[in-house]
C-alpha cells in the first residue's frame, strides 16, 4: 500500500540524485564558494525575473525561522494563521531564531488569513509594553492545501506594508501552488509584495534542499552571519546547491508539482464520491483533507494503512500525493477506503 502520509515519505527524483552524483565527481571549495552555489542567485533570479539573493538551507523549519529572523526584531510580532507550520510544527524555532519575537496566530477560513482577520490583530505599535508589529507570514500552498490567489497575496501585502510590516511566504509547497495558479513565479511573490520566500524543494523531489530568497538583495545586510550561526552554511554546500540546480533545470520542479496536483485531484474526486466521506477543504494543491467516519479511521488503522489526522476546523484526515504518485496507487487507496466505509 502506497504511503500517503506526507510528500516527504517518498524518494527523491532521479534528476536530483543525478545532480548530486555529478557534483560528487569533482572536489570544490567549501562553504558555498563552489561554482554550483555561486550560480544559485543567478538561476533563481532568472526564475523570478528579478535580482534575488539566495541562501540554501536543509530544512524548511530552518528556512522559515531564518527568514523570519531577517525581518523581525527580537521584540517584534509575527502574524500568521493559527494552523501555520511556524505556529504549530516548528517547536519554537521562529521564536528562537528571532531571539524571542511573538507569534500572533489569527483565524481564517480554509487555512488562509485575510485582510479582514489581519487588520484587527495588528496592535501595540509604539506601546513599550507590547511587542512591535513586524511581519506577516502566509503559507503557499497553505496547511489546509488551499492556495492564495494573486489578488489575495497582493491585498495582504498592501495592508501589511501600509502598517509598516513585511511579508514572508512559507513556500514549502510553492511549486504546487504555482502550477495550479498557472502564473509566473514573480506574480505570486515580489510583484504581489512578498519580501522574502522560503522556497521548498524537499517535498517535491529533492533530498534535503530549501532556499531562503530575498527579493530585495539590499535587505540581506548581516544575514550571512545568521545563516552561519544557525548551522545552515554547509561545508559541503555544493551538494545542496546541486539539488536545487537540478530541481530547477528543464522545469523538473514544475513537472513534479503537476503530477502531485493531478493525483490529488483524482484522489479528491474519488474519495468525495464515497458515501460518508466529506471533503473538509477544497483540493487545490497536493493535499486532500477529508472527514472520515470514526469507524473507517479505526479500520484503516487496523489494516496498517498509514493516515494522519489533524484537529483543524474539524477532525480532518489528510492524504498527500507526491511527484511520483501513480494513478493506480490513488485508485487503490480509494478502493481501500470504500471497502471500509
Ligand atoms: C514541511 C513543511 C515545512 C518544512 O518542514 P521541515 O520538516 O522543517 O523541512 C514548512 N512549512 C510547511 C507548510 C510544511 O508543510
mmCIF file with all atom_site columns, C-alpha atoms and ligand atoms in Angstrom, residues 8 59-62 64 85 90 139 141 143 170 172-173 203 210, ligand 1:
data_model
loop_
_atom_site.group_PDB
_atom_site.id
_atom_site.type_symbol
_atom_site.label_atom_id
_atom_site.label_alt_id
_atom_site.label_comp_id
_atom_site.label_asym_id
_atom_site.label_entity_id
_atom_site.label_seq_id
_atom_site.pdbx_PDB_ins_code
_atom_site.Cartn_x
_atom_site.Cartn_y
_atom_site.Cartn_z
_atom_site.occupancy
_atom_site.B_iso_or_equiv
_atom_site.pdbx_formal_charge
_atom_site.auth_seq_id
_atom_site.auth_comp_id
_atom_site.auth_asym_id
_atom_site.auth_atom_id
_atom_site.pdbx_PDB_model_num
ATOM   1  C CA . UNK A 1 8   ? 8.292  13.577 2.362  1.00 0.00 ? 8   UNK A CA 1
ATOM   2  C CA . UNK A 1 59  ? 15.119 22.056 6.448  1.00 0.00 ? 59  UNK A CA 1
ATOM   3  C CA . UNK A 1 60  ? 12.005 24.119 5.960  1.00 0.00 ? 60  UNK A CA 1
ATOM   4  C CA . UNK A 1 61  ? 11.989 24.902 9.661  1.00 0.00 ? 61  UNK A CA 1
ATOM   5  C CA . UNK A 1 62  ? 15.443 26.497 9.442  1.00 0.00 ? 62  UNK A CA 1
ATOM   6  C CA . UNK A 1 64  ? 11.303 29.774 7.874  1.00 0.00 ? 64  UNK A CA 1
ATOM   7  C CA . UNK A 1 85  ? 3.585  25.379 10.274 1.00 0.00 ? 85  UNK A CA 1
ATOM   8  C CA . UNK A 1 90  ? 8.401  24.074 14.385 1.00 0.00 ? 90  UNK A CA 1
ATOM   9  C CA . UNK A 1 139 ? 1.833  29.764 3.619  1.00 0.00 ? 139 UNK A CA 1
ATOM   10 C CA . UNK A 1 141 ? 0.126  26.313 -0.524 1.00 0.00 ? 141 UNK A CA 1
ATOM   11 C CA . UNK A 1 143 ? -1.542 23.953 5.653  1.00 0.00 ? 143 UNK A CA 1
ATOM   12 C CA . UNK A 1 170 ? 6.363  29.829 3.624  1.00 0.00 ? 170 UNK A CA 1
ATOM   13 C CA . UNK A 1 172 ? 7.276  24.507 1.374  1.00 0.00 ? 172 UNK A CA 1
ATOM   14 C CA . UNK A 1 173 ? 4.792  23.647 -1.408 1.00 0.00 ? 173 UNK A CA 1
ATOM   15 C CA . UNK A 1 203 ? 8.768  17.730 -0.506 1.00 0.00 ? 203 UNK A CA 1
ATOM   16 C CA . UNK A 1 210 ? 15.273 24.557 0.618  1.00 0.00 ? 210 UNK A CA 1
HETATM 17 C C1 . LIG B 2 .   ? 7.010  20.516 5.642  1.00 0.00 ? 1   LIG B C1 1
HETATM 18 C C2 . LIG B 2 .   ? 6.736  21.940 5.830  1.00 0.00 ? 1   LIG B C2 1
HETATM 19 C C3 . LIG B 2 .   ? 7.758  22.830 6.220  1.00 0.00 ? 1   LIG B C3 1
HETATM 20 C C4 . LIG B 2 .   ? 9.186  22.400 6.456  1.00 0.00 ? 1   LIG B C4 1
HETATM 21 O O1 . LIG B 2 .   ? 9.350  21.398 7.345  1.00 0.00 ? 1   LIG B O1 1
HETATM 22 P P1 . LIG B 2 .   ? 10.744 20.692 7.707  1.00 0.00 ? 1   LIG B P1 1
HETATM 23 O O2 . LIG B 2 .   ? 10.290 19.410 8.293  1.00 0.00 ? 1   LIG B O2 1
HETATM 24 O O3 . LIG B 2 .   ? 11.425 21.554 8.693  1.00 0.00 ? 1   LIG B O3 1
HETATM 25 O O4 . LIG B 2 .   ? 11.553 20.548 6.469  1.00 0.00 ? 1   LIG B O4 1
HETATM 26 C C5 . LIG B 2 .   ? 7.438  24.158 6.359  1.00 0.00 ? 1   LIG B C5 1
HETATM 27 N N1 . LIG B 2 .   ? 6.211  24.611 6.103  1.00 0.00 ? 1   LIG B N1 1
HETATM 28 C C6 . LIG B 2 .   ? 5.212  23.799 5.706  1.00 0.00 ? 1   LIG B C6 1
HETATM 29 C C7 . LIG B 2 .   ? 3.868  24.371 5.389  1.00 0.00 ? 1   LIG B C7 1
HETATM 30 C C8 . LIG B 2 .   ? 5.438  22.436 5.577  1.00 0.00 ? 1   LIG B C8 1
HETATM 31 O O5 . LIG B 2 .   ? 4.445  21.630 5.188  1.00 0.00 ? 1   LIG B O5 1
#
